[in-house]
Structures are given as structure tokens and as C-alpha cells.
Amino acid sequence: MSAFTFVDRITELEPGAHGRGTFAVPQGLAEFRSSLVAEALGQLAAWVSMAHLDFALRPVAGLAGQLRFLRDVRPGELLELEVGIDSCDETALAYHGVARIDATPVLELADCVGPMLPLADFDAPDAVRQRFGMLCEIGAPIGRFMGISGLAIEVGERGPGKIHAALRIPRDAAFFTDHFPRKAVFPGTLLLDTQIRLAMELARETAAADQDLVARSVSNMKVRSFILPGQEVELRAEIGSEADEFLTVIQVARVDGRQIATARMTITARAA
């Protein structure tokens, strides 16, 4: 069972330049959040970069200049993934990408950068090569992902236009088996998911009672440090600006008082 892998098949690959793939969202899930669609694109980009560098290095963490959420993804749908590599060398990977369903874009990524680190620090290179071969040939068995559980969020101080919370990272969670086998690192996309939920809670306190709100984009998301099992992450969300059509929420995450991640989110009313 794979707990945090979101590429079932690589259908087209030009190492260091371009890749296409698919992920079948399991039918039995209650939901499949947009942050996991972004994770799927990041994982495809990682495969393209690792193949280019002969599986000596892999991208881990980094920043995303722009994420655009175009529509929700439902269980049972087939994600069509495509990434383009802007640059890839032994120091960093820069890429962009789009996820589609039935050829219609559902999420777009731009200006994403991940530092390249020794693959052997995080996973067994031979096992990664073997999985890559499977993805390029027969593909992986579908329906492996069973959802995310075990994340405890404790909302603390509230005030006009702001909210603070604590995210307690479990010491042992299923997603750490994939992220990563040799060095467990809390996925940045799960931090993003938590930040989106906190921003939505704050936005609903500000918006009219009858408004149906949705997160539309995230910009300038930066993860400056690994988040490790057992750590507590302090989350702060504040309204940055408001308009009739949208509002922005500024997010900051800290561990032991040290700022480790930032993001800016745009929230709007859902289109009729």
C-alpha cells in the first residue's frame, strides 16, 4: 500500500525537460483536496528531474510562485498530469505544470523551485529506479491512496481579521512511509492544505453568511526548512486585504519560534 504517491503511470518523458502522467483518484475517498493535486504535479516533476540526473539527486521542499485552483477534483476521476522543466541541474529544479480532467485544467502551477539533495539520504536509489521503470512500463496498481489522517489542529487566539493555531505533526503516520523511507519529512503540500483550511475559516468569519467561498490561488509559498515528525507548527493567518470580489490571507508558519514557511492566499465567492 502506497500512502503518499500520486503518479500511477508516466506516459511521456523527456528527462530534464518534460513529462506527462496520470493518477486515478480512488473512488472510495470522501474527498481529494487540491493540495494533493499540486503534490501529484510535484512528484511527476521529481521523476523527470531524477531521471535526468541518473537518480543521484532529488528535489525536496522549496517554493511555489503561483498555484491556481480552477475546480475541485472528485473521487473516481482521472488526473492527467503535465510538467515542463524550466531548468534542472545539481543545485535546483525549476518547473511549471498543469493538471487536467478530461482535458480541462483543474490546477496550474508556475514558478516552482526545489533544491536538489542526495537521493540516498531520503530513499534507496535502486528501489526508486525500479519504481520508475514500473511507472514507465506497466504502471502502478491504482486505488492505493486511502486518505490522510492523524493531523491534529488546535485553534488558539482569535481576533479581528486574524487567527492562530497549532499543528501537531505525528511521530508516526502512514504518509511518512513514502515521504520519505530513509528520512521522514512532513510534506509541504499537507502544510499548504492546513493553511488553506485555516484561511477559509478566517474568511468565513469575515464574509456574509450566505456566501459560498472557495480558495482560488496561492502565491509566494515558501518552505525554508524541513518539518519533522513530532514537531509542533505555529500557524498564523491574517486578512491582508479585502474587496467586493475577493480577500487575501497572509500565512506564516513557525517552529520553535523560527519562521519556516509563508504564503499568500486569495479567496473568492464560488461562481454560480
PDB file of N, CA and C in Angstrom, residues 16-17 31 56 64 68 77 82 100 120 125 137 152 175 179 235 250 272:
ATOM      1  N   GLY A  16      14.645  15.829 -17.785  1.00  0.00           N
ATOM      2  CA  GLY A  16      15.137  17.190 -17.640  1.00  0.00           C
ATOM      3  C   GLY A  16      14.379  18.220 -18.433  1.00  0.00           C
ATOM      4  N   ALA A  17      13.285  17.825 -19.124  1.00  0.00           N
ATOM      5  CA  ALA A  17      12.588  18.780 -19.985  1.00  0.00           C
ATOM      6  C   ALA A  17      11.065  18.742 -19.838  1.00  0.00           C
ATOM      7  N   GLU A  31     -12.975  12.722  -0.168  1.00  0.00           N
ATOM      8  CA  GLU A  31     -12.579  13.899  -0.931  1.00  0.00           C
ATOM      9  C   GLU A  31     -11.138  13.730  -1.404  1.00  0.00           C
ATOM     10  N   ALA A  56      20.761  10.313  -8.799  1.00  0.00           N
ATOM     11  CA  ALA A  56      21.721  10.665  -7.757  1.00  0.00           C
ATOM     12  C   ALA A  56      21.150  11.712  -6.802  1.00  0.00           C
ATOM     13  N   ALA A  64       6.721  27.779  -4.357  1.00  0.00           N
ATOM     14  CA  ALA A  64       5.805  27.826  -5.496  1.00  0.00           C
ATOM     15  C   ALA A  64       5.381  29.273  -5.686  1.00  0.00           C
ATOM     16  N   ARG A  68      -2.924  28.008  -8.979  1.00  0.00           N
ATOM     17  CA  ARG A  68      -4.288  28.428  -9.314  1.00  0.00           C
ATOM     18  C   ARG A  68      -5.204  27.219  -9.238  1.00  0.00           C
ATOM     19  N   GLU A  77     -12.206  10.296 -10.424  1.00  0.00           N
ATOM     20  CA  GLU A  77     -11.759  10.969 -11.641  1.00  0.00           C
ATOM     21  C   GLU A  77     -10.296  10.628 -11.943  1.00  0.00           C
ATOM     22  N   GLU A  82       0.811  17.101 -16.363  1.00  0.00           N
ATOM     23  CA  GLU A  82       1.830  17.532 -17.319  1.00  0.00           C
ATOM     24  C   GLU A  82       2.736  18.551 -16.653  1.00  0.00           C
ATOM     25  N   ARG A 100      -5.164  18.197 -15.436  1.00  0.00           N
ATOM     26  CA  ARG A 100      -6.419  18.272 -16.174  1.00  0.00           C
ATOM     27  C   ARG A 100      -7.300  17.057 -15.861  1.00  0.00           C
ATOM     28  N   ALA A 120      19.974   9.328  -1.937  1.00  0.00           N
ATOM     29  CA  ALA A 120      20.224   8.249  -0.978  1.00  0.00           C
ATOM     30  C   ALA A 120      19.971   8.666   0.462  1.00  0.00           C
ATOM     31  N   PRO A 125      18.162   4.309  -3.752  1.00  0.00           N
ATOM     32  CA  PRO A 125      18.195   4.590  -5.190  1.00  0.00           C
ATOM     33  C   PRO A 125      17.750   3.423  -6.064  1.00  0.00           C
ATOM     34  N   GLU A 137       6.423   1.610 -17.659  1.00  0.00           N
ATOM     35  CA  GLU A 137       6.039   0.422 -18.431  1.00  0.00           C
ATOM     36  C   GLU A 137       4.606   0.008 -18.123  1.00  0.00           C
ATOM     37  N   ALA A 152      -3.609  16.769  13.878  1.00  0.00           N
ATOM     38  CA  ALA A 152      -4.373  17.461  14.911  1.00  0.00           C
ATOM     39  C   ALA A 152      -4.097  18.954  14.840  1.00  0.00           C
ATOM     40  N   PHE A 175       1.817   8.464   5.771  1.00  0.00           N
ATOM     41  CA  PHE A 175       2.455   9.169   4.651  1.00  0.00           C
ATOM     42  C   PHE A 175       3.975   9.233   4.785  1.00  0.00           C
ATOM     43  N   HIS A 179       7.291   9.445   2.294  1.00  0.00           N
ATOM     44  CA  HIS A 179       7.822  10.814   2.317  1.00  0.00           C
ATOM     45  C   HIS A 179       8.675  11.054   3.566  1.00  0.00           C
ATOM     46  N   LEU A 235       0.840  28.258  13.474  1.00  0.00           N
ATOM     47  CA  LEU A 235       0.254  28.821  12.261  1.00  0.00           C
ATOM     48  C   LEU A 235      -0.425  30.149  12.573  1.00  0.00           C
ATOM     49  N   ILE A 250      -2.775  36.305   4.598  1.00  0.00           N
ATOM     50  CA  ILE A 250      -1.333  36.133   4.734  1.00  0.00           C
ATOM     51  C   ILE A 250      -1.071  35.048   5.765  1.00  0.00           C
ATOM     52  N   ALA A 272     -21.432  30.956  -9.635  1.00  0.00           N
ATOM     53  CA  ALA A 272     -22.732  30.275  -9.705  1.00  0.00           C
ATOM     54  C   ALA A 272     -22.727  29.231 -10.809  1.00  0.00           C
TER      55      ALA A 272
END
